[in-house]
Amino acid sequence: MPTLNEQDRQIGFLHHMNFSELGLSPRTLEAVTAAGYTTPTPIQAEAIPPALQRRDVMGLAQTGSGKTAAFVLPMLSLLEKGRARARMPRTLILEPTRELADQVREAFETLGKMHNLSVALLIGGVAFEPQALKIDRGADVVIATPGRLLDHFERGKLLLTGIDMLVIDEADRMLDMGFIPDIERICKLLPFTRQTMFFSATMPPEIQRLTTQFLHNPVRVEVSRPSSTAETITQMLVKAPHEQKGKREALRQLLKTQANVKNGIIFANRKTTVALLEKSLSVHGFSVGALHGDMDQSARLKTLQGFRNNEITFLIASDVAARGLDIPEVSHVFNYDVPTHAEDYVHRIGRTGRAGREGAAFTMVTKEESKQLKAIEGLIKKEIPYFDLSEDAQAAIETRGAEPDRPRRERDGRGERGGERRGRDRDRDRRPRAIKGHGERAAMEPAPRVERAPRIERAERATPAERPAREERSPQKPTASATPPPQKPRRERDRSDRHPQRDVSDAPDHRGFTEQTMPAFLMRSVKI
């Protein structure tokens, strides 16, 4: 696989090359100029020329290096010829998350202003019908997550036989986080002569072995060392207690020490931790918003838009926001939990320090997370120093070590104020109730206590020898020794005995019923 030398790249491309030398069409160059781009990034300068030649490309670069434009720009130039057909898109872009897919759609809208192209976004969390309608009208580009794409295909709303270019963005996440069966199935549905482009920040050896079945003689574009972090990011570690309340206290003290935070992202490993941190920080006066996979799509997009518009200072998120989200002005990243996978650390802190800006990344580490920390330092080939909180902050963490809330609320996980409401409800139940018609004095007196009847203990069971005779147990029923009254044969009985309007006395019969208490169903005539 041909690879360009790092020194040649820096000298040749950064200082002497511009977009006009990459082979893009005049209409695409006009859109690039209108978008404000002047000089291509290294990944763009090396990936665009072979992509325009219809060659497979495997691009490796750190996050924030411009990988999205590296496949959007050549795709725009190639799509100028031809037109879309109903249910048969021409190009396909696969993304691991909904947010990243929507971000690529925005890139097409920005860079494709001079092109009359139809773009269909197929993601979960929204209705099928509008997406299917756009495919029926004909889509030049389909941007989709693997699951929703297969759903449309299984419903017969989409045909993949017309795809001539496939782009798999964030390939390591797509292959490493459970998308391997879906990716393999989608690739088998596509034409064999398609063009395939892989872009990712990390490419572990086991993932690289899997990509050999998807790419044919690819051009390997590696503009930076895999799994590297930007030099403009200041990385620090913070010692934190294992107990969660003390850890949240340490996080709050850490946030207070950073006075120059424009906006920041707080990453956690679990969705439940994200929700708990949002409630905890909002109670203590921080401007926060949550983003995780269990939220519906409208809420996720609303939170992201509020964060981009500086309406939210701290975005608490799971790894759903760690990959590819382009929020250029993120000044700080806080890892509340050390990432389980070392590659996730590179993606998390890559949300800051983008496009040459300076950024800061703090990672809270407990003693139990030392193993994950060693894996991260081994991956980035760098030892991360520790950041010391102030003595007052450390004393507060050690003395309190918890938030001023009840343990019951912490176990229930119902928020910071849920316990107070439940406590008020219990106190309200204990309040004395007013007695109607007795004035205010009676209302202040407790309600009268109802005395319960004494409990009657059940007698002990008698032994078989002490059991009384059966005839003394129920005096109303005939005794076993008494002879039953003679009865007529069934056919000789008078029909008047069964007639409901017969004249009877008020004396109860052998069943204990009178004419007034006789059930209606016993008084119905029966045909024999």
XYZ file of C-alpha atoms in Angstrom:
528
model
C 0.000 0.000 0.000
C 1.581 3.314 -0.992
C 2.121 5.706 1.891
C 3.457 9.249 1.826
C 6.373 10.286 3.980
C 5.514 12.462 6.965
C 8.147 15.084 6.226
C 7.196 15.292 2.549
C 3.582 15.684 3.534
C 4.280 18.618 5.838
C 6.492 20.434 3.341
C 4.766 19.603 0.080
C 1.130 19.674 0.995
C 0.805 22.128 3.838
C 2.842 24.906 2.234
C 2.493 24.447 -1.523
C -0.775 22.629 -2.294
C -4.261 24.039 -2.467
C -7.665 22.599 -3.390
C -7.320 23.510 -7.059
C -4.447 21.026 -7.420
C -6.401 18.034 -6.071
C -8.441 17.441 -9.242
C -11.828 18.573 -7.954
C -14.455 19.818 -10.397
C -14.948 23.581 -10.885
C -18.372 23.441 -9.262
C -16.911 21.713 -6.202
C -14.061 24.212 -5.980
C -16.588 27.029 -6.036
C -18.444 25.432 -3.121
C -15.169 24.986 -1.206
C -14.305 28.651 -1.655
C -17.794 29.703 -0.582
C -17.447 27.567 2.566
C -14.259 29.404 3.516
C -11.727 26.582 3.028
C -8.338 27.703 1.721
C -5.752 24.972 2.361
C -6.526 21.239 2.531
C -5.634 19.309 5.657
C -3.127 16.443 5.316
C -5.810 13.755 5.203
C -7.724 15.709 2.547
C -4.629 16.345 0.432
C -3.696 12.655 0.391
C -7.122 10.999 0.187
C -8.919 13.128 -2.416
C -6.698 12.377 -5.479
C -6.917 8.550 -5.258
C -10.624 8.803 -4.425
C -11.204 10.751 -7.641
C -9.414 7.930 -9.485
C -12.024 5.428 -8.166
C -9.474 3.643 -5.969
C -10.162 2.161 -2.546
C -8.816 4.304 0.283
C -8.052 3.485 3.909
C -7.445 6.728 5.781
C -5.962 6.840 9.272
C -5.897 10.178 11.059
C -6.649 11.568 14.478
C -10.029 13.101 15.184
C -10.572 16.672 14.079
C -8.311 16.346 11.040
C -11.035 16.833 8.412
C -11.885 13.251 7.424
C -15.492 14.177 6.569
C -14.509 16.590 3.801
C -11.944 14.038 2.575
C -14.754 11.824 1.241
C -17.509 14.410 0.757
C -15.554 16.537 -1.744
C -14.576 13.719 -4.160
C -18.083 12.302 -3.880
C -19.566 15.629 -4.985
C -17.278 15.717 -8.027
C -18.096 12.138 -9.037
C -21.858 12.578 -8.613
C -22.056 15.407 -11.113
C -22.451 12.827 -13.867
C -25.648 10.808 -13.844
C -28.839 11.098 -11.882
C -30.604 9.215 -9.134
C -33.281 6.598 -9.720
C -36.183 5.646 -7.500
C -35.197 3.360 -4.605
C -31.696 2.962 -6.074
C -29.220 5.383 -4.443
C -25.836 5.948 -6.033
C -23.598 6.286 -2.961
C -23.818 5.025 0.605
C -22.209 6.420 3.775
C -22.395 4.352 6.969
C -22.006 6.050 10.344
C -21.952 4.512 13.843
C -24.246 7.069 15.546
C -27.213 9.220 14.629
C -25.450 12.438 15.585
C -22.491 11.727 13.320
C -24.811 10.824 10.447
C -26.680 14.098 10.845
C -23.369 15.946 10.952
C -22.322 14.438 7.604
C -25.679 15.528 6.171
C -24.911 19.087 7.276
C -21.518 18.845 5.535
C -23.292 17.870 2.299
C -25.616 20.846 2.632
C -22.654 23.201 3.184
C -20.310 21.865 0.498
C -22.997 20.844 -2.003
C -24.691 24.192 -2.449
C -23.670 24.250 -6.124
C -24.931 20.710 -6.735
C -28.529 19.695 -7.143
C -28.174 16.435 -5.201
C -30.746 14.606 -3.137
C -29.532 13.359 0.265
C -31.498 10.851 2.365
C -30.769 10.451 6.070
C -31.750 7.006 7.410
C -31.362 6.911 11.188
C -33.331 5.471 14.074
C -35.526 7.387 16.477
C -37.633 8.968 13.719
C -40.515 7.770 11.534
C -39.997 5.462 8.546
C -42.471 7.118 6.188
C -40.629 10.407 5.464
C -37.401 8.500 4.893
C -39.069 5.987 2.575
C -40.729 8.823 0.635
C -37.383 10.497 -0.015
C -35.916 7.196 -1.243
C -38.885 6.666 -3.552
C -38.265 10.033 -5.189
C -34.630 9.102 -5.828
C -31.612 9.790 -3.596
C -28.103 10.415 -4.861
C -26.563 9.961 -1.396
C -27.811 7.815 1.484
C -26.339 8.512 4.924
C -27.433 5.805 7.335
C -26.744 3.787 10.435
C -26.486 0.043 9.709
C -29.603 -0.983 11.608
C -32.002 1.468 9.997
C -30.542 0.793 6.543
C -31.257 -2.931 6.870
C -34.768 -2.170 8.132
C -35.559 -0.244 4.943
C -34.011 -2.973 2.807
C -36.021 -5.746 4.484
C -39.232 -3.781 3.923
C -38.481 -3.566 0.221
C -38.117 0.216 0.258
C -34.467 0.255 -0.822
C -32.339 -1.419 -3.483
C -28.549 -1.503 -3.061
C -27.619 -2.791 -6.523
C -26.905 0.721 -7.832
C -24.300 1.685 -5.195
C -20.975 2.547 -6.811
C -19.253 4.141 -3.771
C -19.303 2.950 -0.135
C -17.891 5.005 2.729
C -17.498 3.503 6.208
C -16.704 6.307 8.636
C -15.166 5.581 12.067
C -14.381 2.075 10.856
C -12.876 0.856 14.111
C -16.037 1.683 16.034
C -18.257 0.218 13.361
C -16.355 -3.065 13.406
C -15.286 -3.243 17.029
C -18.588 -2.435 18.744
C -20.833 -5.156 17.357
C -21.514 -3.963 13.808
C -19.478 -6.701 12.123
C -22.485 -8.883 11.098
C -24.396 -5.887 9.740
C -21.382 -4.563 7.831
C -20.689 -7.955 6.280
C -24.323 -8.350 5.237
C -24.474 -4.866 3.705
C -21.249 -5.401 1.767
C -22.609 -8.643 0.289
C -25.678 -6.770 -0.951
C -23.570 -4.179 -2.790
C -22.041 -4.627 -6.252
C -18.596 -6.203 -6.289
C -17.180 -3.431 -8.478
C -17.974 -0.688 -5.972
C -15.427 1.772 -4.584
C -14.860 1.504 -0.806
C -13.358 4.100 1.508
C -12.479 3.538 5.170
C -11.782 6.423 7.531
C -10.911 6.092 11.189
C -8.757 7.543 13.939
C -7.589 4.152 15.237
C -7.075 0.849 13.460
C -6.068 -1.993 15.809
C -4.431 -5.048 14.166
C -7.482 -7.289 14.615
C -9.723 -4.677 12.984
C -7.229 -4.133 10.168
C -7.342 -7.843 9.439
C -11.120 -7.652 8.986
C -10.882 -4.732 6.558
C -8.919 -6.833 4.055
C -12.152 -8.498 2.918
C -13.804 -5.131 2.209
C -11.007 -3.273 0.383
C -9.289 -4.194 -2.884
C -5.730 -2.915 -3.306
C -6.393 0.207 -1.207
C -4.250 3.310 -0.917
C -3.269 3.598 2.717
C -3.283 7.223 3.818
C -1.691 7.614 7.240
C -1.039 11.247 8.016
C -0.381 10.750 11.726
C 0.545 7.920 13.989
C -2.517 5.816 14.785
C -4.012 6.347 18.252
C -2.150 9.631 18.723
C -3.509 12.740 20.401
C -3.188 16.337 19.294
C -0.264 18.296 20.720
C -2.513 21.270 21.447
C -4.400 19.321 24.171
C -3.157 19.587 27.765
C -3.777 16.215 29.406
C -4.004 15.853 33.192
C -5.043 13.188 35.716
C -7.034 13.774 38.908
C -7.075 11.371 41.854
C -10.619 10.511 42.880
C -12.153 8.266 45.566
C -13.896 5.089 44.529
C -17.052 5.991 46.459
C -19.440 7.664 44.011
C -20.583 10.508 46.247
C -17.021 11.496 46.986
C -16.181 11.223 43.308
C -19.001 13.589 42.385
C -17.736 15.996 45.039
C -14.267 15.835 43.454
C -15.794 16.528 40.031
C -17.552 19.633 41.312
C -14.362 20.924 42.902
C -12.498 20.267 39.657
C -15.062 22.196 37.628
C -14.784 25.140 40.021
C -11.010 25.295 39.585
C -11.361 25.770 35.802
C -12.412 29.390 35.472
C -11.707 29.606 31.734
C -14.247 26.975 30.650
C -16.188 28.151 27.615
C -17.996 24.841 27.306
C -16.969 21.316 28.179
C -17.993 17.691 27.775
C -18.123 15.312 30.754
C -17.848 11.679 29.670
C -19.137 8.716 31.689
C -19.107 5.012 30.879
C -22.733 4.245 31.785
C -26.040 5.819 30.846
C -27.257 5.678 34.453
C -24.174 7.625 35.552
C -24.915 10.271 32.919
C -28.451 10.757 34.240
C -27.248 10.870 37.862
C -24.532 13.421 37.100
C -27.022 15.636 35.295
C -29.325 15.754 38.315
C -26.464 16.214 40.778
C -24.744 19.060 38.923
C -27.994 20.857 38.123
C -28.905 20.858 41.819
C -25.545 22.484 42.617
C -26.091 25.288 40.116
C -24.198 24.094 37.030
C -25.589 24.586 33.520
C -25.715 21.000 32.234
C -27.416 18.796 29.661
C -27.397 15.023 29.106
C -26.782 12.966 25.981
C -26.919 9.165 25.863
C -28.274 6.355 23.713
C -31.608 5.892 25.534
C -32.801 9.402 24.661
C -35.108 9.886 21.694
C -33.702 11.572 18.627
C -35.522 14.887 19.069
C -34.212 15.294 22.624
C -30.674 14.437 21.542
C -30.705 16.953 18.704
C -32.197 19.627 20.964
C -29.479 19.084 23.573
C -26.714 19.203 20.965
C -28.125 22.388 19.458
C -28.289 24.022 22.881
C -24.681 23.041 23.525
C -23.533 24.456 20.185
C -25.411 27.702 20.888
C -23.697 28.049 24.309
C -27.025 27.629 26.106
C -25.512 24.652 27.964
C -22.048 24.934 29.529
C -21.392 21.273 30.339
C -22.613 18.393 28.218
C -22.705 15.104 30.163
C -22.514 12.287 27.653
C -21.701 8.653 27.114
C -19.433 7.467 24.302
C -22.227 8.247 21.841
C -20.714 11.776 21.698
C -17.091 10.614 21.598
C -16.908 9.843 17.893
C -16.771 12.422 15.155
C -19.015 15.142 16.604
C -17.718 18.451 15.269
C -18.201 21.063 17.980
C -15.154 23.226 17.292
C -15.193 25.473 20.352
C -15.113 22.839 23.105
C -12.489 24.094 25.539
C -12.450 21.262 28.103
C -13.086 17.535 28.292
C -13.613 15.780 31.637
C -13.512 11.995 31.891
C -15.563 11.135 34.965
C -14.769 7.457 34.292
C -11.620 6.110 32.709
C -12.631 4.603 29.340
C -12.850 0.824 29.255
C -11.115 0.709 25.872
C -7.938 2.725 25.447
C -8.951 3.830 21.932
C -11.997 5.591 23.377
C -9.690 7.929 25.299
C -8.276 9.253 22.011
C -11.753 9.928 20.671
C -13.006 11.530 23.882
C -10.249 14.088 24.278
C -10.344 14.662 20.520
C -13.523 16.684 21.048
C -11.292 19.544 22.225
C -8.210 21.097 20.654
C -9.700 20.833 17.159
C -8.385 22.697 14.112
C -5.274 23.912 15.925
C -7.106 25.315 18.952
C -5.865 24.743 22.478
C -7.779 22.438 24.786
C -7.602 20.738 28.170
C -8.526 17.160 29.106
C -8.880 15.944 32.709
C -9.348 12.279 33.612
C -10.526 11.241 37.076
C -8.752 8.059 38.161
C -9.456 5.752 41.108
C -7.166 3.018 42.396
C -9.330 0.390 40.714
C -8.858 2.063 37.315
C -5.053 1.959 37.271
C -5.070 -0.924 34.783
C -7.084 1.020 32.220
C -4.804 4.033 32.761
C -1.696 1.999 31.952
C -3.323 0.788 28.727
C -4.071 4.383 27.711
C -0.546 5.586 28.416
C 0.833 2.635 26.488
C -1.397 3.427 23.522
C -0.553 7.123 23.255
C 3.130 6.513 24.186
C 2.973 9.271 26.763
C 2.846 9.525 30.558
C 0.044 11.803 31.752
C 0.851 14.024 34.781
C -1.426 14.517 37.770
C -3.336 17.695 38.539
C -3.487 18.623 42.224
C -6.660 20.161 43.535
C -6.387 22.863 46.179
C -5.906 21.823 49.798
C -9.334 23.163 50.725
C -10.938 21.099 47.973
C -9.118 17.943 49.062
C -10.170 18.544 52.679
C -13.784 18.970 51.628
C -13.684 15.737 49.667
C -12.117 13.789 52.531
C -14.350 15.203 55.286
C -17.647 15.175 53.507
C -17.046 12.656 50.750
C -20.708 12.821 49.899
C -23.423 15.193 48.899
C -25.845 16.565 51.459
C -28.589 14.124 50.575
C -30.083 11.024 52.093
C -28.745 7.545 51.380
C -32.280 6.461 50.540
C -32.390 8.763 47.538
C -29.006 7.539 46.391
C -30.190 3.944 46.403
C -33.469 4.747 44.720
C -31.763 6.782 42.000
C -34.766 9.140 41.796
C -32.865 12.406 41.894
C -31.759 14.926 44.459
C -35.225 16.119 45.512
C -37.256 12.962 45.309
C -36.603 12.035 48.936
C -37.758 15.416 50.182
C -41.085 15.002 48.411
C -41.530 11.522 49.830
C -40.663 12.837 53.281
C -43.289 15.560 53.013
C -45.838 12.965 51.932
C -45.096 10.867 54.987
C -45.351 13.884 57.281
C -48.660 14.840 55.687
C -50.032 11.377 56.442
C -49.133 11.808 60.117
C -50.841 15.209 60.464
C -54.007 15.301 62.632
C -57.148 15.433 60.589
C -59.899 17.974 61.247
C -63.248 16.761 62.609
C -66.116 18.184 60.605
C -68.316 20.591 62.515
C -66.105 21.040 65.608
C -64.252 24.285 64.741
C -60.548 25.135 64.691
C -59.835 23.663 68.116
C -61.031 20.299 67.002
C -58.902 20.595 63.865
C -55.748 20.875 65.985
C -56.546 17.781 67.990
C -55.467 14.391 66.710
C -58.051 12.137 65.238
C -59.609 9.731 67.727
C -57.929 6.401 67.903
C -60.104 3.470 67.051
C -59.722 0.627 69.495
C -59.485 -2.711 67.855
C -61.452 -5.647 69.107
C -59.391 -8.143 71.081
C -58.005 -10.899 68.974
C -59.649 -14.228 69.482
C -57.141 -16.990 69.607
C -58.060 -20.023 67.587
C -58.582 -23.079 69.700
C -56.115 -25.852 69.490
C -57.028 -28.789 67.381
C -58.401 -31.692 69.261
C -56.969 -35.116 69.009
C -58.978 -37.781 67.189
C -60.015 -39.227 70.552
C -61.301 -35.851 71.816
C -63.215 -34.880 68.679
C -66.989 -34.501 69.320
C -69.574 -36.379 67.414
C -70.503 -35.093 63.960
C -74.147 -34.669 64.854
C -73.368 -31.876 67.383
C -71.412 -29.723 64.911
C -74.361 -28.322 62.877
C -77.752 -28.382 64.630
C -79.594 -26.997 61.579
C -78.657 -29.919 59.391
C -80.264 -33.271 59.876
C -78.242 -35.682 61.958
C -76.590 -38.691 60.475
C -78.773 -41.035 62.583
C -82.065 -39.457 61.483
C -83.801 -41.193 58.642
C -84.516 -39.017 55.605
C -88.199 -38.369 54.767
C -89.679 -40.706 52.184
C -89.710 -39.255 48.698
C -91.832 -40.107 45.716
C -90.246 -41.501 42.608
C -88.927 -38.843 40.228
C -91.614 -39.397 37.601
C -94.433 -39.458 40.167
C -93.599 -36.118 41.725
C -96.173 -33.400 41.308
C -95.154 -30.766 38.784
C -96.635 -28.187 41.110
C -93.677 -28.758 43.443
C -91.394 -27.184 40.815
C -93.733 -24.393 39.739
C -92.499 -20.972 40.885
C -96.043 -19.641 41.595
C -97.096 -22.353 44.001
C -98.520 -21.398 47.390
C -95.992 -21.905 50.132
C -95.903 -20.825 53.741
C -93.411 -18.507 55.347
C -91.749 -21.371 57.133
C -88.285 -22.218 55.767
C -87.939 -25.405 53.813
C -85.235 -28.042 54.359
C -82.720 -25.756 52.636
C -83.476 -22.804 54.956
C -85.158 -20.666 52.222
C -88.488 -18.846 52.400
C -90.532 -17.436 49.563
C -88.990 -13.994 50.121
C -85.398 -15.247 50.282
C -85.635 -17.850 47.530
C -83.047 -17.132 44.764
C -84.534 -16.565 41.351
C -82.516 -19.279 39.649
C -84.002 -21.887 42.028
C -87.528 -20.837 41.119
C -87.137 -21.382 37.376
C -89.001 -24.290 35.816
C -86.892 -27.109 34.463
C -87.945 -29.219 31.520
C -87.371 -32.921 32.097
